[in-house]
Amino acid sequence: MVPLQRFRPRLLDALRGYDRRRLGTDVGAGITVGIVALPLAMAFGIASGVKPEQGIVTAIVAGFLISALGGSGVQIGGPAGAFIVIVYGILQRYGLTNLLIATGMAGVLLFLMGLFKLGALVRYIPVSIIIGFTNGIAVLIALSQLRDLLGLKIEHMPADFFSLLHTLATHLDSFNPWALAIGLACFGGLFLWPRLFVAGALPTQVFEGHTVRSLSRIPGPVVALVTMTAATAFFRLPVETIGSRFGGIPQTLPDLALPAFSWVSAKELVIPTVTIALLGAIESLLCARVADNMSGHERHDPNQELMAQGVANFVVPFFGGIPATGTIARTVTNVRAGATSPVAGMVHAVTLLGVVLVAAPLASSVPLAALAGILLFVAWNMGEWHEFARLKHFLLPYRTVMVGTFALTVIFDLTVAVEFGLLGACAFFIYRMSQLFRVRRLEAAETPPGIQVFELFGSLFFGAVAKVEALPAELPAGTRVVVLEMHRLISLDTSGLDALVQLKRTLERRQVGLVLANVNEQPLSLVRRGGLEAELGADHIVPSVAAAFAGPATTTATGAPAA
């Protein structure tokens, strides 16, 4: 029976010895993250093709559940930039109802992945694939924001890469310079804001002032959103806002509603479901690892984290929310704000709820160009652009997988890209392992006449069997016995075993004996279980080459007297 993961949220352990001081620290961190999360949640919702309140609802509901039930002490969950392209594509192809169904089914799949302890398997995805699709998603996020950044009058943005470029190009005549100015000012402000408070950036007397120190604690996205919204309203700039496009944000959470589910639709949503689950698992566990390295807290439990992600993604569609996962930017903010437990993440969700209940009408004046500027900054930070410059230091397999995954993510979609990346990585790995396997002839003065000794190195598996199959052609005339020295053969699979069986039979037809010497535990176990030992005879498997020379299997075949 497969051992199952015990459902035990990290919160239960974190509350042991919890005191008022830690509570105050967590509340402060949670409020800070909640303020940062507000513009990002709206921006991610809009960029994903849904209403801004759906992004906020996702941050509230999923954010609370991921923190309360997760396996990390400081991870913050919610809508993520990595999901923008995926959600938008599913929404355009299948519609909102099917997006909600796919999200719920992905939640079930994520929970099962954690329950059956598959969290560690996500770490086996090669880094070249992760870098490739992360950079590809960053490019697509930036492209998707060009409409609002340039203020273009486009009613419907296609999901396909080439159609997107064509649509943008054909609507350039509606370019709005005010929107571009707001977007670039927002992007530039986000870039410069944290650098203003680095020691030496401002005069010492200014830097040490109480007001400046207070300003340094305000998150950049909040500053950008407030200033750009105020400028738009004060100068009455002719740009689109949340109110003009969406009619504002409701001051309440949506009613709990069950998406219209049918097995017919569910069967068509297998690929979107797997895509959401796979990306959610990768993003959340990568984010949790970053948080572990930054915070110094106890390392996260990947399986518990996946179960929490599963619960969150199963529940959030009932409120009209979109897929959620761990978010690096908000998690980093949480760590830097001093969070000590999952309570901070729960406070972050409550803070967002409070903002919605109290200040939702103010969001109507937020210019969409400002949100586009924020998302461009997210895309810039999300991409690991320096990895392209480092490609020259790596071999062709790494370059091919990374660049191929990047290009396919941009041109097609993440599913195709990851499939290509995994297949490419497997193919290159098989090729590399097959090259590492070697068959080398051993020549020594003490080798009796008529005996040929070959040493096997590496792993004899399906990708390397050709080198064993070619061995009979290398035998000189007069060979009566072949000894395979297998001390450096570290593993053997069934294809390798079959190659040895066929080698034995080929040699037998030529009246040449086969002896296996110094066989390691794993190959020996398979040789016995696969029946090769019975076919060879127990005296044909010996502990050393010297024993092979003196053994009856060799002396009988060569006619030499036993030592």
XYZ file of C-alpha atoms in Angstrom:
563
model
C 0.000 0.000 0.000
C 1.321 3.468 -0.942
C 2.035 5.550 2.217
C -0.067 8.712 2.266
C 0.962 12.152 3.444
C -0.466 13.178 6.801
C -2.507 16.388 6.577
C -0.854 18.675 9.107
C -0.644 22.403 8.290
C 2.482 24.263 9.382
C 0.227 26.670 11.296
C -0.342 24.055 14.032
C 3.380 23.862 14.759
C 3.906 27.613 14.402
C 1.335 28.398 17.110
C 3.300 26.518 19.754
C 4.776 29.149 22.053
C 3.131 31.908 20.022
C 3.146 35.184 21.964
C 1.933 38.760 21.697
C 5.232 40.011 20.286
C 5.119 37.568 17.374
C 1.462 38.387 16.792
C 2.275 42.080 16.496
C 5.081 41.343 14.031
C 2.873 39.069 11.934
C 0.003 41.560 11.879
C 2.352 44.310 10.679
C 3.810 42.060 7.986
C 0.349 40.876 6.909
C -0.975 44.423 6.533
C 2.092 45.392 4.494
C 1.682 42.413 2.165
C -2.068 43.037 1.892
C -1.439 46.586 0.686
C 1.124 45.332 -1.837
C -1.222 42.563 -2.991
C -4.146 44.881 -3.813
C -2.796 46.461 -7.040
C -1.191 43.191 -8.103
C -4.405 41.208 -7.604
C -6.382 43.704 -9.686
C -3.704 43.791 -12.369
C -3.438 40.005 -12.581
C -7.212 39.672 -12.794
C -7.523 42.186 -15.618
C -4.537 40.760 -17.506
C -6.046 37.274 -17.213
C -9.184 38.434 -19.001
C -11.507 38.534 -15.979
C -12.783 41.380 -13.827
C -10.442 42.996 -11.283
C -12.606 41.856 -8.370
C -12.028 38.239 -9.405
C -8.311 38.755 -8.907
C -8.953 40.314 -5.487
C -11.322 37.507 -4.463
C -8.654 34.977 -5.441
C -6.089 36.760 -3.287
C -8.496 36.845 -0.329
C -9.906 33.304 -0.410
C -6.917 31.394 -1.790
C -4.432 33.536 0.117
C -6.121 32.746 3.426
C -6.423 29.008 2.740
C -2.857 28.602 1.459
C -1.438 30.290 4.562
C -3.763 28.506 7.005
C -3.319 25.028 5.527
C 0.081 25.152 3.804
C 3.419 23.594 4.583
C 5.411 26.848 4.582
C 5.631 29.327 7.420
C 5.804 32.493 5.337
C 4.514 31.767 1.819
C 1.821 34.071 0.418
C -0.658 32.656 -2.093
C -2.887 34.310 -4.655
C -3.149 35.063 -8.370
C 0.287 34.984 -9.984
C 1.880 36.461 -13.067
C 2.812 33.012 -14.334
C -0.880 32.147 -14.642
C -1.863 35.187 -16.712
C -1.125 33.674 -20.101
C -2.567 30.275 -19.142
C -5.790 31.676 -17.703
C -6.305 34.065 -20.604
C -5.815 31.272 -23.144
C -8.229 28.921 -21.366
C -10.756 31.704 -20.976
C -10.684 32.547 -24.685
C -10.871 28.926 -25.799
C -13.263 27.390 -23.275
C -15.108 30.267 -21.566
C -15.350 31.393 -17.943
C -17.458 28.494 -16.671
C -15.002 25.923 -18.002
C -12.098 27.933 -16.575
C -13.699 27.646 -13.129
C -14.255 23.895 -13.628
C -10.648 23.383 -14.759
C -9.415 25.338 -11.729
C -11.465 23.165 -9.369
C -10.283 19.944 -11.011
C -6.686 21.202 -10.871
C -7.240 21.722 -7.145
C -8.251 18.081 -6.763
C -5.196 16.985 -8.760
C -2.880 19.153 -6.657
C -4.325 17.725 -3.458
C -3.806 14.169 -4.716
C -0.221 15.007 -5.710
C 0.458 16.097 -2.155
C -1.483 13.207 -0.616
C 0.569 10.654 -2.558
C 3.831 12.475 -1.715
C 4.650 13.651 -5.230
C 5.877 17.055 -4.072
C 9.516 16.035 -4.386
C 9.038 15.038 -8.046
C 8.500 18.669 -9.053
C 12.132 19.290 -8.130
C 13.212 16.891 -10.860
C 12.115 19.256 -13.621
C 15.353 20.550 -15.210
C 16.267 24.142 -14.479
C 16.600 24.841 -18.221
C 12.870 24.164 -18.659
C 11.917 26.359 -15.695
C 14.044 29.263 -16.942
C 12.720 28.835 -20.487
C 9.032 28.938 -19.665
C 9.469 31.616 -16.976
C 11.146 33.964 -19.454
C 8.561 33.071 -22.094
C 5.684 33.887 -19.748
C 7.365 37.188 -18.846
C 7.505 38.139 -22.545
C 3.850 37.240 -23.030
C 2.809 39.249 -19.958
C 4.621 42.282 -21.363
C 2.984 41.832 -24.767
C -0.460 41.475 -23.217
C -0.046 44.840 -21.481
C 0.796 46.816 -24.616
C -2.890 47.528 -25.272
C -3.377 49.387 -21.982
C 0.145 50.813 -21.954
C -0.383 52.418 -25.357
C -4.061 53.157 -24.753
C -5.120 51.268 -27.894
C -8.838 50.904 -28.632
C -8.979 47.122 -28.871
C -12.167 45.457 -27.699
C -10.883 41.879 -27.773
C -7.287 40.722 -27.413
C -6.553 37.336 -29.020
C -4.574 34.721 -27.097
C -2.531 33.511 -30.079
C 0.944 35.091 -30.330
C 0.861 36.059 -34.011
C -2.770 37.189 -33.856
C -1.859 39.315 -30.848
C 0.965 41.024 -32.737
C -1.288 41.572 -35.755
C -4.062 43.070 -33.620
C -1.662 45.434 -31.873
C -0.138 46.531 -35.181
C -3.500 47.217 -36.831
C -4.687 49.406 -33.936
C -1.644 51.604 -33.510
C -3.588 54.502 -34.984
C -5.559 54.732 -31.701
C -2.385 55.305 -29.652
C -2.955 57.455 -26.525
C 0.195 59.334 -25.407
C -1.305 60.038 -21.961
C -1.657 56.330 -21.298
C 1.942 55.715 -22.340
C 3.144 58.521 -20.092
C 1.282 57.081 -17.092
C 2.504 53.549 -17.762
C 6.146 54.567 -18.200
C 6.005 56.837 -15.151
C 4.613 53.930 -13.149
C 7.308 51.539 -14.412
C 10.080 54.072 -13.834
C 8.773 54.898 -10.380
C 8.734 51.244 -9.357
C 12.299 50.891 -10.588
C 13.570 53.998 -8.784
C 11.538 53.926 -5.548
C 13.555 51.334 -3.595
C 16.812 52.809 -4.878
C 15.996 56.235 -3.429
C 16.403 54.920 0.095
C 19.701 53.135 -0.391
C 22.402 54.788 1.694
C 24.076 57.484 -0.358
C 21.246 57.947 -2.858
C 19.937 61.000 -0.976
C 21.805 63.626 1.082
C 22.520 62.346 4.588
C 20.359 64.952 6.320
C 17.441 64.063 4.050
C 17.953 60.323 4.325
C 17.989 60.436 8.116
C 14.776 62.453 8.364
C 11.771 60.797 10.013
C 9.509 61.490 7.019
C 11.898 59.858 4.570
C 12.309 56.807 6.789
C 8.528 56.505 6.963
C 8.188 56.811 3.192
C 10.745 54.059 2.652
C 8.367 51.589 4.306
C 5.572 52.239 1.797
C 5.548 49.581 -0.962
C 6.375 50.857 -4.446
C 3.213 49.498 -6.167
C 1.039 51.376 -3.670
C 2.936 54.630 -4.280
C 2.655 54.165 -8.045
C -1.052 53.354 -7.917
C -1.976 56.251 -5.631
C 0.086 58.880 -7.442
C -1.007 57.849 -10.933
C -4.660 57.633 -9.872
C -4.480 61.053 -8.233
C -2.790 62.583 -11.284
C -5.381 61.076 -13.618
C -8.285 62.387 -11.543
C -6.774 65.835 -10.867
C -5.805 66.558 -14.463
C -8.787 64.642 -15.867
C -6.557 62.744 -18.246
C -8.353 61.017 -21.148
C -7.382 57.421 -20.279
C -9.317 54.258 -19.537
C -9.890 53.409 -15.878
C -11.265 50.415 -14.007
C -14.571 52.253 -13.717
C -14.859 53.073 -17.434
C -14.135 49.491 -18.512
C -15.542 47.362 -15.692
C -17.943 49.688 -13.879
C -15.990 49.617 -10.619
C -15.450 46.976 -7.939
C -18.265 45.685 -5.688
C -17.917 46.310 -1.942
C -18.844 42.730 -1.095
C -17.538 39.261 -1.793
C -19.479 37.396 -4.462
C -22.093 34.876 -3.364
C -21.042 31.270 -3.118
C -22.071 29.609 -6.381
C -21.445 26.200 -7.905
C -20.084 26.284 -11.501
C -22.246 24.333 -13.944
C -20.384 21.034 -14.039
C -20.740 18.282 -16.623
C -18.603 15.247 -17.410
C -18.680 16.173 -21.090
C -16.968 19.484 -20.346
C -14.638 17.896 -17.806
C -13.292 15.412 -20.366
C -12.435 18.284 -22.710
C -10.571 20.115 -19.952
C -7.931 17.499 -19.182
C -5.037 19.454 -20.711
C -6.023 22.818 -19.127
C -6.464 21.063 -15.786
C -3.061 19.387 -15.942
C -1.459 22.650 -17.085
C -2.896 24.618 -14.165
C -1.941 21.901 -11.676
C 1.591 21.486 -13.030
C 2.310 25.206 -13.149
C 0.747 25.736 -9.729
C 2.889 22.977 -8.231
C 6.097 24.276 -9.807
C 5.474 27.915 -8.880
C 4.384 27.230 -5.312
C 7.290 24.908 -4.490
C 9.872 27.155 -6.148
C 8.472 30.081 -4.189
C 8.563 28.067 -0.963
C 12.228 27.198 -1.572
C 13.053 30.886 -2.091
C 11.240 31.686 1.164
C 13.193 28.967 3.007
C 16.500 30.420 1.843
C 15.509 33.959 2.824
C 13.710 33.447 6.106
C 15.846 30.913 7.924
C 12.700 29.225 9.262
C 12.111 25.483 9.210
C 12.058 24.205 5.626
C 8.669 23.799 4.026
C 6.811 20.528 3.611
C 6.261 20.223 -0.175
C 3.468 17.670 0.076
C 1.497 19.657 2.646
C 1.999 22.739 0.492
C 0.532 20.959 -2.534
C -2.465 19.814 -0.507
C -3.100 23.392 0.631
C -2.771 24.641 -2.947
C -5.257 21.950 -3.933
C -7.825 22.991 -1.331
C -7.450 26.662 -2.291
C -7.869 26.025 -6.018
C -10.850 23.756 -5.397
C -12.637 26.333 -3.220
C -11.838 29.581 -5.031
C -13.957 28.866 -8.182
C -17.069 28.801 -5.974
C -16.431 32.525 -5.414
C -15.666 33.191 -9.082
C -11.901 33.231 -8.512
C -9.084 32.182 -10.827
C -6.139 29.790 -10.270
C -3.833 30.604 -7.381
C -0.353 29.572 -6.338
C 2.571 30.788 -4.262
C 3.721 34.265 -5.278
C 7.377 35.187 -5.037
C 7.036 38.999 -4.907
C 4.479 38.966 -2.073
C 6.285 36.181 -0.220
C 9.553 38.122 -0.356
C 7.715 41.200 0.937
C 6.277 39.091 3.746
C 9.718 37.792 4.742
C 11.308 41.230 4.624
C 8.460 42.633 6.725
C 9.459 40.191 9.463
C 6.737 37.528 9.266
C 7.251 34.667 11.720
C 4.321 32.347 10.957
C 1.387 31.651 8.582
C -0.639 34.138 10.637
C 0.929 36.926 8.545
C -0.488 35.403 5.353
C -3.913 35.080 6.930
C -3.772 38.745 8.039
C -2.819 39.686 4.468
C -6.060 38.114 3.229
C -8.140 39.813 5.949
C -6.494 43.146 5.078
C -7.525 42.762 1.448
C -11.068 41.931 2.520
C -11.169 45.042 4.691
C -9.963 47.234 1.819
C -12.655 45.810 -0.463
C -15.403 46.385 2.103
C -14.299 49.934 2.879
C -12.542 51.471 -0.124
C -13.707 49.561 -3.219
C -15.343 52.634 -4.870
C -11.980 54.406 -4.968
C -10.644 51.733 -7.316
C -12.923 52.986 -10.097
C -10.508 55.839 -10.776
C -7.421 53.645 -11.145
C -6.027 54.068 -14.700
C -5.474 50.806 -16.552
C -2.194 52.183 -17.887
C -0.867 52.319 -14.308
C -1.735 48.655 -13.796
C -0.029 47.907 -17.113
C 3.100 49.654 -15.836
C 3.004 47.546 -12.655
C 2.677 44.336 -14.672
C 5.514 45.350 -16.980
C 7.666 45.747 -13.888
C 6.503 42.328 -12.656
C 7.410 40.812 -16.037
C 10.817 42.481 -15.982
C 11.609 41.086 -12.536
C 10.090 37.712 -13.355
C 12.381 37.012 -16.284
C 15.899 35.702 -15.734
C 17.309 37.565 -18.717
C 20.953 37.108 -17.711
C 20.543 33.394 -18.439
C 20.521 34.136 -22.176
C 23.947 35.756 -21.884
C 25.215 32.706 -19.958
C 24.113 30.233 -22.646
C 27.559 30.344 -24.255
C 28.980 28.623 -21.173
C 26.712 25.570 -21.552
C 26.535 22.665 -23.966
C 24.093 22.219 -26.836
C 21.535 20.108 -24.879
C 21.038 22.821 -22.244
C 20.808 25.561 -24.881
C 18.351 23.608 -27.005
C 16.003 22.812 -24.109
C 16.044 26.323 -22.663
C 15.688 28.254 -25.929
C 13.191 25.736 -27.319
C 11.020 25.933 -24.194
C 11.198 29.733 -24.270
C 10.248 29.974 -27.953
C 7.415 27.440 -27.705
C 6.002 29.171 -24.617
C 5.842 32.452 -26.495
C 4.643 31.116 -29.859
C 2.364 28.254 -28.755
C 1.608 27.670 -25.077
C 3.092 26.410 -21.843
C 1.801 22.858 -22.266
C 3.565 22.372 -25.598
C 6.691 24.050 -24.239
C 6.938 21.880 -21.128
C 6.218 18.722 -23.137
C 9.007 19.645 -25.556
C 11.335 20.549 -22.703
C 10.771 17.311 -20.828
C 11.056 15.160 -23.951
C 14.166 17.048 -25.056
C 15.759 16.794 -21.622
C 14.997 13.060 -21.482
C 16.363 12.489 -24.988
C 19.594 14.367 -24.247
C 19.943 12.576 -20.913
C 19.525 9.190 -22.589
C 22.081 10.145 -25.235
C 24.532 11.370 -22.598
C 24.146 8.249 -20.477
C 24.581 6.044 -23.542
C 27.834 7.844 -24.312
C 29.067 7.305 -20.774
C 28.562 3.550 -21.058
C 31.694 1.875 -22.413
C 32.978 -1.602 -23.238
C 36.765 -1.823 -22.936
C 38.985 -4.787 -23.765
C 41.378 -5.764 -20.941
C 44.732 -7.163 -21.945
C 47.017 -8.716 -19.341
C 49.955 -11.089 -19.488
C 48.224 -13.553 -17.164
C 45.192 -13.909 -19.427
C 45.068 -17.527 -20.694
C 44.980 -18.146 -24.456
C 41.529 -18.148 -26.036
C 40.005 -15.869 -23.377
C 38.916 -12.288 -24.045
C 38.138 -10.016 -21.094
C 35.945 -6.931 -21.474
C 35.237 -4.382 -18.760
C 31.813 -2.710 -18.646
C 31.526 0.889 -17.398
C 28.415 2.892 -16.504
C 24.795 1.876 -16.952
C 23.719 -0.805 -19.396
C 20.228 0.331 -20.368
C 18.089 0.526 -23.491
C 20.070 3.466 -24.860
C 23.433 1.677 -24.630
C 22.705 -1.906 -25.696
C 24.148 -1.377 -29.188
C 27.671 -1.420 -27.738
C 27.094 -4.873 -26.250
C 25.432 -6.127 -29.435
C 28.560 -5.114 -31.386
C 30.899 -7.022 -29.103
C 30.913 -10.381 -31.017
C 32.253 -8.636 -34.099
C 35.329 -7.533 -32.119
C 36.373 -11.032 -31.081
C 39.565 -12.364 -32.681
C 39.734 -15.834 -34.185
C 40.338 -18.568 -31.674
C 38.307 -16.981 -28.891
C 36.749 -19.683 -26.737
C 35.539 -17.667 -23.693
C 34.402 -14.084 -23.144
C 34.633 -12.732 -19.598
C 32.656 -9.582 -18.745
C 34.195 -7.753 -15.781
C 31.191 -5.876 -14.306
C 32.541 -4.212 -11.170
C 32.038 -0.749 -12.732
C 28.637 -1.536 -14.167
C 26.446 0.412 -11.743
C 23.013 -0.486 -13.111
C 21.254 -2.785 -15.531
C 17.726 -2.549 -16.941
C 15.636 -5.191 -18.701
C 16.833 -4.073 -22.133
C 20.417 -4.450 -20.949
C 19.572 -7.876 -19.548
C 18.061 -8.901 -22.872
C 21.244 -7.714 -24.616
C 23.303 -9.987 -22.351
C 20.949 -12.900 -23.068
C 21.270 -12.345 -26.822
C 25.050 -12.013 -26.454
C 25.173 -15.331 -24.633
C 23.142 -17.045 -27.369
C 25.181 -15.473 -30.180
C 28.424 -16.605 -28.562
C 26.966 -20.051 -27.921
C 26.253 -20.501 -31.653
C 29.951 -19.756 -32.239
C 30.895 -22.190 -29.477
C 32.190 -19.379 -27.285
C 31.423 -19.371 -23.557
C 30.312 -16.336 -21.507
C 31.337 -15.643 -17.906
C 30.205 -12.706 -15.737
C 32.740 -11.558 -13.142
C 32.507 -9.256 -10.124
C 28.837 -8.366 -10.665
C 27.369 -5.591 -8.486
C 24.248 -6.075 -6.393
C 21.632 -4.448 -8.660
C 22.774 -6.062 -11.942
C 23.214 -9.420 -10.167
C 19.702 -9.259 -8.737
C 18.208 -8.648 -12.195
C 20.382 -11.357 -13.765
C 18.975 -13.845 -11.266
C 15.369 -12.664 -11.467
C 15.482 -12.470 -15.268
C 16.654 -16.056 -15.667
C 20.100 -15.353 -17.145
C 21.849 -17.045 -14.219
C 19.835 -20.205 -14.795
C 20.610 -20.092 -18.526
C 24.324 -19.484 -17.987
C 24.804 -21.755 -15.003
C 25.851 -20.679 -11.515
C 29.537 -21.478 -12.238
C 29.514 -18.840 -15.002
C 29.004 -16.001 -12.505
C 32.181 -15.559 -10.484
C 33.525 -13.034 -7.937
C 36.575 -11.922 -9.929
C 38.414 -12.195 -13.232
C 41.059 -14.382 -11.582
C 38.305 -16.710 -10.442
C 37.012 -16.772 -13.994
C 40.424 -17.879 -15.287
C 40.558 -20.710 -12.749
C 36.894 -21.681 -12.842
C 35.484 -24.800 -14.514
C 33.485 -22.737 -17.003
C 36.715 -21.328 -18.473
C 38.966 -24.357 -18.194
C 36.378 -26.603 -19.774
C 35.900 -24.271 -22.734
C 39.620 -23.672 -23.319
C 40.818 -27.149 -22.466
C 43.428 -25.726 -20.080
C 44.022 -27.471 -16.765
C 42.460 -25.872 -13.691
C 44.846 -23.896 -11.494
